[in-house]
Coordinates of C-alpha atoms in Angstrom, one line a residue:
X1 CA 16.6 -13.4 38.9
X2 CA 18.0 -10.6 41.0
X3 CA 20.6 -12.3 43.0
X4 CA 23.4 -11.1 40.9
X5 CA 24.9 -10.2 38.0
X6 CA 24.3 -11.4 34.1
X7 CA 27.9 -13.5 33.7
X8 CA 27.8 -13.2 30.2
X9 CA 25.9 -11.4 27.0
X10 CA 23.3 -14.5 26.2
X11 CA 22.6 -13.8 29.8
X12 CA 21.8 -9.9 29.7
X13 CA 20.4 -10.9 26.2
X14 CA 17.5 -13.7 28.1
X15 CA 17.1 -11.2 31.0
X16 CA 16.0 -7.7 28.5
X17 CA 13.9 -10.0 26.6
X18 CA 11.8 -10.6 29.7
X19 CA 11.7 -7.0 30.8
X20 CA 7.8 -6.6 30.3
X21 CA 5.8 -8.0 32.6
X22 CA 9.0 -8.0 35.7
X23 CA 8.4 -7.2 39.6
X24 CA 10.1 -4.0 40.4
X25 CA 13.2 -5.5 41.4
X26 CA 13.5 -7.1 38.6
X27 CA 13.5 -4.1 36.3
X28 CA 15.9 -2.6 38.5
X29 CA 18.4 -5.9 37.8
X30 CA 17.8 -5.8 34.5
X31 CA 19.0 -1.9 34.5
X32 CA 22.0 -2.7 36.3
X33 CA 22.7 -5.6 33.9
X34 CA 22.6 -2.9 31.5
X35 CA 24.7 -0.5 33.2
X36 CA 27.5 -3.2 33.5
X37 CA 26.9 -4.3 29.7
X38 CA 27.8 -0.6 28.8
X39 CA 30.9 -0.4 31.3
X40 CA 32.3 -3.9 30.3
X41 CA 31.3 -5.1 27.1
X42 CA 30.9 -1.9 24.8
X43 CA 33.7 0.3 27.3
X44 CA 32.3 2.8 27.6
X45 CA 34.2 5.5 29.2
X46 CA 31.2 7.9 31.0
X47 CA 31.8 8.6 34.7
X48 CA 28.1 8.5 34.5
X49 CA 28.2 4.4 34.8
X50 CA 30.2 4.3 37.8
X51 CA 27.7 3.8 40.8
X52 CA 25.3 0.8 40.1
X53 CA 23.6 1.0 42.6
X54 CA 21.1 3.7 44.3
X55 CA 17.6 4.4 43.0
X56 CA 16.5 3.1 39.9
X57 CA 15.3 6.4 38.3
X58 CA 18.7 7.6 39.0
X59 CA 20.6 4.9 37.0
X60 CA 17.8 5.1 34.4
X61 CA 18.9 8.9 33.9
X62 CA 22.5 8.5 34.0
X63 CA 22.3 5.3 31.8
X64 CA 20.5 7.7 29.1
X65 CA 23.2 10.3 29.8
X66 CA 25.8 7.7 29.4
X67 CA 24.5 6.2 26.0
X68 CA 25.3 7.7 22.5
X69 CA 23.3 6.7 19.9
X70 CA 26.1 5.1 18.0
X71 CA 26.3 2.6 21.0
X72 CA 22.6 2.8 21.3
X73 CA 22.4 1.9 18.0
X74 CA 25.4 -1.4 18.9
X75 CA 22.9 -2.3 21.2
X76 CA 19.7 -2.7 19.0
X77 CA 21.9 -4.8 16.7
X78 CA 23.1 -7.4 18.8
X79 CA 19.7 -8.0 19.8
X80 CA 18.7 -6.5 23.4
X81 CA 15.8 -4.9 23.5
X82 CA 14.9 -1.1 22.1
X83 CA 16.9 0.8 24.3
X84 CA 13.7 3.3 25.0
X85 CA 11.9 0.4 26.1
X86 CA 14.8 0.0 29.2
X87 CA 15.5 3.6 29.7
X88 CA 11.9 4.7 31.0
X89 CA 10.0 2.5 33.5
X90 CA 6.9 1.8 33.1
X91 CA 4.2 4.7 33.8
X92 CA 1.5 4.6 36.5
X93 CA -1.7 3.2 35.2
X94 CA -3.7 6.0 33.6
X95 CA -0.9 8.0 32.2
X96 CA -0.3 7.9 27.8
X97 CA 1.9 5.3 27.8
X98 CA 0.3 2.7 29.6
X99 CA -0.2 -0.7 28.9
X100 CA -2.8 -0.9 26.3
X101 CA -0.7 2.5 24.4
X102 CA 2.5 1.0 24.6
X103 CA 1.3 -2.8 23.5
X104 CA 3.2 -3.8 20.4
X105 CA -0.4 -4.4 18.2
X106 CA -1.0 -0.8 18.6
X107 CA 2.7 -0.1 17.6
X108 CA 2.0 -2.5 14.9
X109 CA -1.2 -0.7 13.6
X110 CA 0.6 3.2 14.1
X111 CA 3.5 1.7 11.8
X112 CA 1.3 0.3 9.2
X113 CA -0.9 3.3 9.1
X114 CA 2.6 5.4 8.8
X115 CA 4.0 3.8 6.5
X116 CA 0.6 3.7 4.5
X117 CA 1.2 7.3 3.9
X118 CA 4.5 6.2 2.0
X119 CA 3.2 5.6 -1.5
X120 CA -0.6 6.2 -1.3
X121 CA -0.5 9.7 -2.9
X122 CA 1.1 7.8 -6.5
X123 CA -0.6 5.0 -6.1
X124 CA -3.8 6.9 -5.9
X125 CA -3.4 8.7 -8.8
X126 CA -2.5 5.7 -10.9
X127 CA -5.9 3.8 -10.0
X128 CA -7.1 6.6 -10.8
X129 CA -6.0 6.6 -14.4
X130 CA -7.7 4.7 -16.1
X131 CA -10.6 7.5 -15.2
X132 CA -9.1 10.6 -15.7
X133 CA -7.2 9.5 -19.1
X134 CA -10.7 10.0 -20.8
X135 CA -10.7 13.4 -19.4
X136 CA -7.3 14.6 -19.7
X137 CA -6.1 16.6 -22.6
X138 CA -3.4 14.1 -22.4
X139 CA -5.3 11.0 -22.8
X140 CA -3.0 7.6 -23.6
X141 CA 0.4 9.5 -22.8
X142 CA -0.8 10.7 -19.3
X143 CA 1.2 7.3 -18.1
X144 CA 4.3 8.6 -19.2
X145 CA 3.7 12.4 -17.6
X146 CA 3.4 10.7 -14.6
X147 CA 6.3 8.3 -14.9
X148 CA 8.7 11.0 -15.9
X149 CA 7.0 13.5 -13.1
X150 CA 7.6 10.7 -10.3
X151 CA 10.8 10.6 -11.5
X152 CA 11.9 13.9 -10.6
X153 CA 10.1 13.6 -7.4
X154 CA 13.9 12.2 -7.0
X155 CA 15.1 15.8 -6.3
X156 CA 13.8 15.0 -2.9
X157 CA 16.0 12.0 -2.0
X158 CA 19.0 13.5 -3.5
X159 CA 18.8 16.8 -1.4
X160 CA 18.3 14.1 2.0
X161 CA 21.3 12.1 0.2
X162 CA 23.3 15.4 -0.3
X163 CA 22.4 16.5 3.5
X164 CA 23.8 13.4 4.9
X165 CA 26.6 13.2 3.1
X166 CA 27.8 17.1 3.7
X167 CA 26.6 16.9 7.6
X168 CA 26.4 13.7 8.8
X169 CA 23.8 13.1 11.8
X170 CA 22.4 16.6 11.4
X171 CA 18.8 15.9 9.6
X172 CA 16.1 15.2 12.1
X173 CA 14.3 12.9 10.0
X174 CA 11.0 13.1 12.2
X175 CA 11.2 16.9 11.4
X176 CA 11.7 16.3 7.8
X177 CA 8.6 13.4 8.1
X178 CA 6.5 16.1 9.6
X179 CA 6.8 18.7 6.9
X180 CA 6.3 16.2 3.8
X181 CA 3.6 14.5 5.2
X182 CA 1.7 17.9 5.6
X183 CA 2.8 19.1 2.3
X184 CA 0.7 16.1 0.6
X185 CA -1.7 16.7 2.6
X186 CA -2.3 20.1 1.8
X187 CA -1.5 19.5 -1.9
X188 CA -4.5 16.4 -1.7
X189 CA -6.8 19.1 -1.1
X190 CA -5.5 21.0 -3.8
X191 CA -6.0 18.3 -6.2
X192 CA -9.9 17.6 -5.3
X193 CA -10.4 21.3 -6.4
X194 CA -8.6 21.4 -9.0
X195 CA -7.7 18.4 -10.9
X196 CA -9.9 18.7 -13.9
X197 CA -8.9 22.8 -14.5
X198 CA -6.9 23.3 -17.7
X199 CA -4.4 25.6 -19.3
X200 CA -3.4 26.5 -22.6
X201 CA 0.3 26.2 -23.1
X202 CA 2.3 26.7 -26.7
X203 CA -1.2 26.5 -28.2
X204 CA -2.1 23.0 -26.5
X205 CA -4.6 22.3 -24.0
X206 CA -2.5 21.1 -20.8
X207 CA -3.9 19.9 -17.1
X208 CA -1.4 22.1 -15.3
X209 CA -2.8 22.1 -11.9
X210 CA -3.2 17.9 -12.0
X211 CA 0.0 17.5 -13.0
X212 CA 1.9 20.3 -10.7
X213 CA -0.2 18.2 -7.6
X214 CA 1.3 15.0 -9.3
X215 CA 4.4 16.5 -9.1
X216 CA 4.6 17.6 -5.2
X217 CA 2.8 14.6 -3.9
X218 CA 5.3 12.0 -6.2
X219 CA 8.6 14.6 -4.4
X220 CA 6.5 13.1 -1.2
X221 CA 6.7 9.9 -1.8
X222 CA 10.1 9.6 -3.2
X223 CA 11.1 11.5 -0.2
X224 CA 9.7 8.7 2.0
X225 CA 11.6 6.5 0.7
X226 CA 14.9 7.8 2.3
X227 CA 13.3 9.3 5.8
X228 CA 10.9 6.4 7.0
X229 CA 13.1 3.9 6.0
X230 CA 16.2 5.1 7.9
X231 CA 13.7 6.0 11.0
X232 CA 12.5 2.4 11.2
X233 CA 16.2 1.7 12.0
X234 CA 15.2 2.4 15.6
X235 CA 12.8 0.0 15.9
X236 CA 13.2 -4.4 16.1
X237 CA 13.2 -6.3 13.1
X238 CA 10.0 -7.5 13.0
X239 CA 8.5 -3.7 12.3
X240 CA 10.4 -3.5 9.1
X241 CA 7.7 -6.3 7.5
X242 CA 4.8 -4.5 9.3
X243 CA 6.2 -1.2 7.3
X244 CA 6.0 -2.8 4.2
X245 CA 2.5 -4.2 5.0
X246 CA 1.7 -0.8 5.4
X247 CA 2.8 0.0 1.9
X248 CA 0.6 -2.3 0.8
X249 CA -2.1 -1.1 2.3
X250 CA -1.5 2.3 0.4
X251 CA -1.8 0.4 -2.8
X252 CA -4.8 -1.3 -1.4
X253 CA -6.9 0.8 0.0
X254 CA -7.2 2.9 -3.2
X255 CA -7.9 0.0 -5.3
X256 CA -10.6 -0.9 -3.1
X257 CA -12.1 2.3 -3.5
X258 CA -11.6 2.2 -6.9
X259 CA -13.2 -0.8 -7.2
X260 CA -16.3 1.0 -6.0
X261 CA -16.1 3.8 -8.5
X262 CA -15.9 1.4 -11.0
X263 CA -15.2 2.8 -14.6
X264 CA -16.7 4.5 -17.4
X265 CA -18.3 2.4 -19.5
X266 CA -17.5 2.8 -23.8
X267 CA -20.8 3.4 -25.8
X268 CA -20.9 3.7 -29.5
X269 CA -23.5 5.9 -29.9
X270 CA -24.4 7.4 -33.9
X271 CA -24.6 10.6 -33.8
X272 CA -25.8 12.5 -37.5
X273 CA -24.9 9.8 -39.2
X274 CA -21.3 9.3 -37.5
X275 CA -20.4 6.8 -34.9
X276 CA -19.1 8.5 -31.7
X277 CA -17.8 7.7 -28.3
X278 CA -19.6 8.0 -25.2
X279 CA -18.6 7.0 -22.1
X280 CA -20.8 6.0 -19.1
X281 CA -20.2 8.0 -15.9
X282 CA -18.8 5.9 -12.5
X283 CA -20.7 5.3 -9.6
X284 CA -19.0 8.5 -7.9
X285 CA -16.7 11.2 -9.5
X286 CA -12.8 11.5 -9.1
X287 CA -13.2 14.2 -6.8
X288 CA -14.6 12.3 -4.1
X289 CA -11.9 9.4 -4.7
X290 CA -9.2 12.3 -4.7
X291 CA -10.8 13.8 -1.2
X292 CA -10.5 10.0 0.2
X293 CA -6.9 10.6 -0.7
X294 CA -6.9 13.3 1.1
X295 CA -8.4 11.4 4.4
X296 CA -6.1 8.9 4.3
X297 CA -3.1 11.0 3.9
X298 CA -4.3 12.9 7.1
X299 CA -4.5 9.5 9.2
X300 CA -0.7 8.9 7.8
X301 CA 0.8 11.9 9.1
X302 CA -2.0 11.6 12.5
X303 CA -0.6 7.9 13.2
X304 CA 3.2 9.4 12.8
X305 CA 2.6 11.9 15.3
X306 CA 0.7 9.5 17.7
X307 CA 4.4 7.0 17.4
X308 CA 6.5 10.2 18.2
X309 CA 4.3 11.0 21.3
X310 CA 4.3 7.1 22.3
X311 CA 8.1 7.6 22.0
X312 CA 8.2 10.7 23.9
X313 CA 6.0 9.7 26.5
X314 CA 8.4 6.4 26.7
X315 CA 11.9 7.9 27.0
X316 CA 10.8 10.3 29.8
X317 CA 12.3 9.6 32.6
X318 CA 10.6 11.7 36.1
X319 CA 12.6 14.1 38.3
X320 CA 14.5 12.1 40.7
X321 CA 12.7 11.8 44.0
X322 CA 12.9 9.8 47.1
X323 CA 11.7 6.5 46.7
X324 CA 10.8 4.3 49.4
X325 CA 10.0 0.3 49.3
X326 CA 10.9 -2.3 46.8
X327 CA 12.4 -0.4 44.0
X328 CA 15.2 1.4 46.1
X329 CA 15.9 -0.8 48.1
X330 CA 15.7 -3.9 44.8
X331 CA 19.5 -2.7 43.6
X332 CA 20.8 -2.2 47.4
X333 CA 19.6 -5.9 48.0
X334 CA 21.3 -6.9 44.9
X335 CA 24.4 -8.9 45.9
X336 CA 27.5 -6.0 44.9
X337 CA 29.5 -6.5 41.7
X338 CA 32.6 -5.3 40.6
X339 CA 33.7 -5.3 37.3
X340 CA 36.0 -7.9 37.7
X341 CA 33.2 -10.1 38.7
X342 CA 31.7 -9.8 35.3
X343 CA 33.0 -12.4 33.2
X344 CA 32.5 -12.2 28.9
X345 CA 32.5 -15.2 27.3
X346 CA 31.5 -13.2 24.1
X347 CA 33.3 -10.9 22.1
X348 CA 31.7 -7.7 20.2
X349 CA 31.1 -9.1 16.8
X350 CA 33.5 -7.6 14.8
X351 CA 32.8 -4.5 12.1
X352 CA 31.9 -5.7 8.5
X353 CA 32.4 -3.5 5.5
X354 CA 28.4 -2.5 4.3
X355 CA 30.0 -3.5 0.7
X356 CA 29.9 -6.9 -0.2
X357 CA 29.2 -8.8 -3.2
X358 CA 26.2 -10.1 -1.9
X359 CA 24.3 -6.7 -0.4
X360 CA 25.4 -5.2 -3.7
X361 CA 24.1 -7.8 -5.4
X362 CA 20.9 -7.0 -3.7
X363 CA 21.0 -3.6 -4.7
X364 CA 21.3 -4.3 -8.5
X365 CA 18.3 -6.4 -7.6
X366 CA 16.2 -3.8 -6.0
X367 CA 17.0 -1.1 -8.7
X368 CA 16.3 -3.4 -11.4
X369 CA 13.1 -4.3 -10.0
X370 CA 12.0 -0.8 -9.2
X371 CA 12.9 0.3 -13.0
X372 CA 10.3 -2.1 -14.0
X373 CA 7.6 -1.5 -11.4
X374 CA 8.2 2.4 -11.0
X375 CA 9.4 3.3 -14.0
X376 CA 9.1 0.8 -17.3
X377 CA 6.1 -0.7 -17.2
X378 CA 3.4 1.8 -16.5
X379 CA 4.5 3.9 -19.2
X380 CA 3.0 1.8 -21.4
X381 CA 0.2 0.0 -19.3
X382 CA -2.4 1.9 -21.0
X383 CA -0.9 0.7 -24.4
X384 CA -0.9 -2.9 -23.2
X385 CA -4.6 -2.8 -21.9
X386 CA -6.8 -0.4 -23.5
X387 CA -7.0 -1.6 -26.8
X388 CA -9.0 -4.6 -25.4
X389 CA -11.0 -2.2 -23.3
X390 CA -11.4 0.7 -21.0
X391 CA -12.0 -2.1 -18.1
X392 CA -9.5 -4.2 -18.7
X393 CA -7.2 -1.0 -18.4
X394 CA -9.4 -0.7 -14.8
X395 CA -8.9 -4.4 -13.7
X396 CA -4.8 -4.6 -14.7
X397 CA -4.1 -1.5 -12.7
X398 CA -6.5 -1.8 -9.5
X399 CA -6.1 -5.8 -9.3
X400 CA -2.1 -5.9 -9.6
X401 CA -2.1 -3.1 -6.7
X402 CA -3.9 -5.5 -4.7
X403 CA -0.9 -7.9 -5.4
X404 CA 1.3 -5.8 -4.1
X405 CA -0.2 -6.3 -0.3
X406 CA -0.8 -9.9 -0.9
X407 CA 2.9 -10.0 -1.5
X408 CA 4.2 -7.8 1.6
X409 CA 2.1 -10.1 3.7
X410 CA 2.9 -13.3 2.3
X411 CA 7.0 -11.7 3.0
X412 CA 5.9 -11.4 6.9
X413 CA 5.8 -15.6 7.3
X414 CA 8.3 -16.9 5.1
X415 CA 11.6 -14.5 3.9
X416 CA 13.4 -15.9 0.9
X417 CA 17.2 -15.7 1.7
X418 CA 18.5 -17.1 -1.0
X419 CA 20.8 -15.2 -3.7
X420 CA 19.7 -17.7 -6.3
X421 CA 16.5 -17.7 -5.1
X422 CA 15.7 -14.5 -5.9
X423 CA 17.6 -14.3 -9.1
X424 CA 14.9 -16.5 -10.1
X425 CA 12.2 -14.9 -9.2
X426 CA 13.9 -11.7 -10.9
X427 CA 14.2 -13.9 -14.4
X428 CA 10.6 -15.1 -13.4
X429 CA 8.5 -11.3 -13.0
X430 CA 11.1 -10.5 -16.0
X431 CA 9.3 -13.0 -18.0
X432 CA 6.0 -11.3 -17.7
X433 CA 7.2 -7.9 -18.2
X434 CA 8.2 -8.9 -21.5
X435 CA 5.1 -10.3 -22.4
X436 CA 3.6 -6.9 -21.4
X437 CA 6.2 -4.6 -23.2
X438 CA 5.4 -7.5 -26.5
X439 CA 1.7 -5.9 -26.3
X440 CA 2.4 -2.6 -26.1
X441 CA 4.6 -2.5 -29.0
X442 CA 2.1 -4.6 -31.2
X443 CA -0.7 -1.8 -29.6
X444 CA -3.3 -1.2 -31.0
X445 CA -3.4 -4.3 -32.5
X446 CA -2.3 -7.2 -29.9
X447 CA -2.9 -11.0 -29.8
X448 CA -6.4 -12.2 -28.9
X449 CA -7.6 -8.9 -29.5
X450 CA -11.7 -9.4 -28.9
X451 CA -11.1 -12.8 -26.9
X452 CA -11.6 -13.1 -23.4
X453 CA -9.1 -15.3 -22.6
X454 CA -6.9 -12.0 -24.4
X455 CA -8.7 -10.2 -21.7
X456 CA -7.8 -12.3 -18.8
X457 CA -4.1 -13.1 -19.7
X458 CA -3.1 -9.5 -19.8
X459 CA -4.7 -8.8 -16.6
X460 CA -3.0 -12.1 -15.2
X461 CA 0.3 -11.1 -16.6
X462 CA -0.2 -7.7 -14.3
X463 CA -0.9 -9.4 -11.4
X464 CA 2.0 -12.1 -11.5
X465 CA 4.6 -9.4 -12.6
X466 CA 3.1 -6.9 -9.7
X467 CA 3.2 -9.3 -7.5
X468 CA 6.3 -10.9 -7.9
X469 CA 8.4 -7.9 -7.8
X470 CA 6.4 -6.6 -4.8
X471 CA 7.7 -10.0 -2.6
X472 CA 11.0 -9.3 -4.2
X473 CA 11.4 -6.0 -3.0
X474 CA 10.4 -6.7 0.8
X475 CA 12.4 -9.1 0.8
X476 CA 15.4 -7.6 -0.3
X477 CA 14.3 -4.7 2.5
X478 CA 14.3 -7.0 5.0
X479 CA 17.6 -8.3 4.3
X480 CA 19.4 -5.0 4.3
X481 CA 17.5 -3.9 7.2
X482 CA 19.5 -6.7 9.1
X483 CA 22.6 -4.8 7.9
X484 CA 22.2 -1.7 9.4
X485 CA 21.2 2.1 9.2
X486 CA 23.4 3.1 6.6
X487 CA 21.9 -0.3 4.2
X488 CA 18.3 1.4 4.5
X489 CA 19.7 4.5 3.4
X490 CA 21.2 3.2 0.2
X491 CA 18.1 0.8 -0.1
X492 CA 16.0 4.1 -0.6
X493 CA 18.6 5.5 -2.7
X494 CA 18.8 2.4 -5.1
X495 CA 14.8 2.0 -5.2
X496 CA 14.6 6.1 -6.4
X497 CA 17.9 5.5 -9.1
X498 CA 15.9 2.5 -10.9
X499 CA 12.7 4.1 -10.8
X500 CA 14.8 7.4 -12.1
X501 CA 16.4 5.4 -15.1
X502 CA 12.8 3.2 -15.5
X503 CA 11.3 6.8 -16.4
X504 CA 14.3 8.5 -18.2
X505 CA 14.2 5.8 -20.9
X506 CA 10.1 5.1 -21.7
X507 CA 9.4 9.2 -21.3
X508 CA 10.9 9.7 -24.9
X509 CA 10.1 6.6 -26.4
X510 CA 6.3 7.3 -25.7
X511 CA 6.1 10.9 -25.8
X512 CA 8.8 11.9 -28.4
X513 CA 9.2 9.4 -30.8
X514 CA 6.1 7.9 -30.5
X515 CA 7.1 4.0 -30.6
X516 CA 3.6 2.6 -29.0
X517 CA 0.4 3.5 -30.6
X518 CA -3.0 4.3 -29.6
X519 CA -6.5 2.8 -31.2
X520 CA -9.0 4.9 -31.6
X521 CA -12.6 4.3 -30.7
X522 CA -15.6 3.2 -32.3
X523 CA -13.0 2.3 -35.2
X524 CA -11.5 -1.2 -36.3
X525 CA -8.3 -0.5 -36.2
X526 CA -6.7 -3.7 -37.2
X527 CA -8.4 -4.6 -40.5

């Protein structure tokens, strides 16, 4: 194992793999292997690389000296292992990133509970609607507030697009994570205050403060969408699906909660000699729900720090000192190798274009999809569902969330690669959203109005269509995360455009012209 030199990349490629777990002199081979990778096979020029041998902290330091993160970024993609993991040796048992800290389940779990944060704060409040929209001045249109208001939470992506664009390499995204992660926090706490307050605007009665907070937190969100994902570049492959596990879980553990609050119950109640409305309370008010939002927004931005520290902790590299025993004296053992000895059988792979017909068919793909999801759809959700009831509204909503998880995990074992494929599972969740749109514009009166099975096939339509798209998406992440940091930036960018143009097109059609209609209660509205 430490004899001699890696002859070719495959070799190197084995030998990183099996860094964990290594005697000393080992790790100190496998650090010369990369030294000589650098020199040789990616040329690079730094007089740093020169001496091979000597102590091992000593080529650790120059080796991170040496190594841009252009080429750092070469050598994630031709599949050695994260370069953080090579630079810094192991620490001494005791210290932050020992063994237990810097397993991969607890990088799993940090990522998941990261990425959690993502899309919590909207999905939150959309569970959430079918609560609040019997509360709200803006009752059945709220849907379409919050669609158009998620929509320009899009000024946040473009300013990160703009930044990149105008000065390339110059945003830290782990700064930029840090501040929008504590501005939802902040404005969470905000919204358990003040959520139910209203304001009189132009002679109306408006919920200002609820919709300013839906505002911020949907600019956090959208935000996220092009900082985590380009941050994940840094990690392996298989983090990308534990990511989108993690926004799962931000649709999950709402509904969940949800779930438990249950929803108000409709009452006809007569009341001198008219028939009113009265609806039951839930088992615990939206304040409370809205203050979980705020806990689990705090454990986000808490389990981001925790991966920056674990970072940190594993890229430091110790003052040089004298070393004696095994690992000094490992790389003067080692038998001397010039670079002459090293021998590539491999070549670089060459540079491919980021444009092809297949990743922008992807693209189309992922915008389409997130028009639907994000954008179409839930504008008029409360249009396709409440007319059969208040819970079927409550089911549809916190049931297809819990789809979306289902879906990210299922995406973890078995990736569909296909471009026909998942054309058809585009035409497939298309199928279903036209169903859906069919009941909202036949609202208030829709087919199998009063029927259960009415009941259980809209709710089964939200599901499948949920669901679909959510397997769609991952998968189509996954793909372009395979293609580089520059494809998860325009991955963001495409999922924010077709949620943009999703809410552009329903926000007028529901709030202007007035295309769906509402029922109203305690009334037969379709005799």
């Amino acid at each position: 194992m430490n004899g001699g030199p890696c002859k070719t990349r495959g070799d190197l490629e084995k030998m990183m793999l099996r860094f964990d777990g290594l005697r000393r002199a080992e790790k100190a081979e496998c650090i010369r292997c990369e030294v000589l990778y650098q020199k040789m096979i990616l040329k690079n020029p730094s007089p740093y690389l020169t001496d091979a041998n000597g102590n091992a902290t000593r080529i650790v330091a120059k080796l991170k000296m040496a190594l841009p993160r252009t080429e750092e970024s070469v050598s994630v993609r031709v599949g050695l292992l994260c370069p953080r993991r090579v630079y810094g040796l192991p620490a001494e048992r005791g210290s932050m990133s020992g063994r237990w800290w810097s397993s991969a389940a607890v990088t799993h779990l940090l990522m998941a509970l990261f990425a959690m944060g993502s899309w919590v704060s909207v999905n939150s409040l959309w569970v959430e609607i079918p609560v609040v929209v019997n509360v709200l001045p803006e009752g059945w249109n709220l849907p379409a507030y919050l669609v158009v208001l998620i929509a320009f939470g899009n000024l946040g992506p473009i300013a990160v697009t703009v930044t990149h664009h105008c000065s390339p390499g110059r945003l830290n995204e782990r700064i930029v994570i840090h501040v929008i992660q504590a501005l939802a926090v902040v404005t969470a706490a905000f919204l358990a205050i003040s959520w139910s307050y209203t304001v009189t605007v132009a002679g109306q009665e408006r919920s200002i403060p609820f919709l300013i907070c839906t505002f911020v937190l949907s600019f956090v969100c959208c935000t996220s969408n092009v900082t985590f994902l380009p941050f994940m570049f840094r990690y392996p492959p298989q983090y990308i699906r534990t990511f989108f596990i993690g926004q799962g879980l931000s649709a999950l553990f709402p509904c969940v909660v949800a779930l438990g609050q249950g929803v108000g119950k409709l009452e006809c109640k007569s009341v001198n000699g008219t028939i009113q409305p009265e609806y039951l309370k839930e088992n615990f008010s939206v304040q409370n729900f809205f203050w979980f939002l705020f806990v689990m927004l705090l454990v986000s931005a808490l389990s981001f720090f925790a991966l920056t520290k674990r970072d940190t902790a594993q890229d430091h590299v110790p003052p040089e000192t004298e070393k004696s025993g095994d690992e000094t004296q490992a790389l003067q053992n080692g038998t001397p190798v010039s670079e002459q000895q090293v021998q590539l059988e491999e070549q670089p792979p060459p540079a491919h274009s980021f444009w092809t017909l297949h990743n922008i068919y992807l693209l189309v793909l992922l915008a389409l999809s997130n028009a639907l999801t994000n954008g179409v759809l839930p504008s008029v959700q409360s249009f396709t569902c409440l007319p059969y009831s208040s819970m079927t509204f409550h089911l549809s909503v916190v049931l297809g969330n819990i789809a979306n998880p289902l879906a990210c995990f299922l995406a973890m074992f078995f990736v569909l690669r296909s471009a026909s494929g998942l054309g058809g599972l585009t035409i497939a969740g298309g199928v279903f959203a036209s169903y859906l749109m069919a009941l909202a514009a036949l609202s208030p009166c829709p087919p199998l109005l009063g029927s259960s099975s009415g009941v259980a096939l809209v709710v089964l339509s939200w599901i499948l269509f949920t669901g679909l798209f959510s397997y769609l998406k991952v998968v189509i992440g996954t793909l372009l995360h395979e293609a580089g940091h520059a494809a998860l930036l325009w991955c963001g960018i495409f999922i924010q455009a077709g949620s943009l143009l999703g809410a552009l097109v329903m926000f007028p059609l529901v709030n202007i012209y007035h295309v769906f209609s509402r029922s109203q209660e305690c009334v037969n509205n379709c005799s």
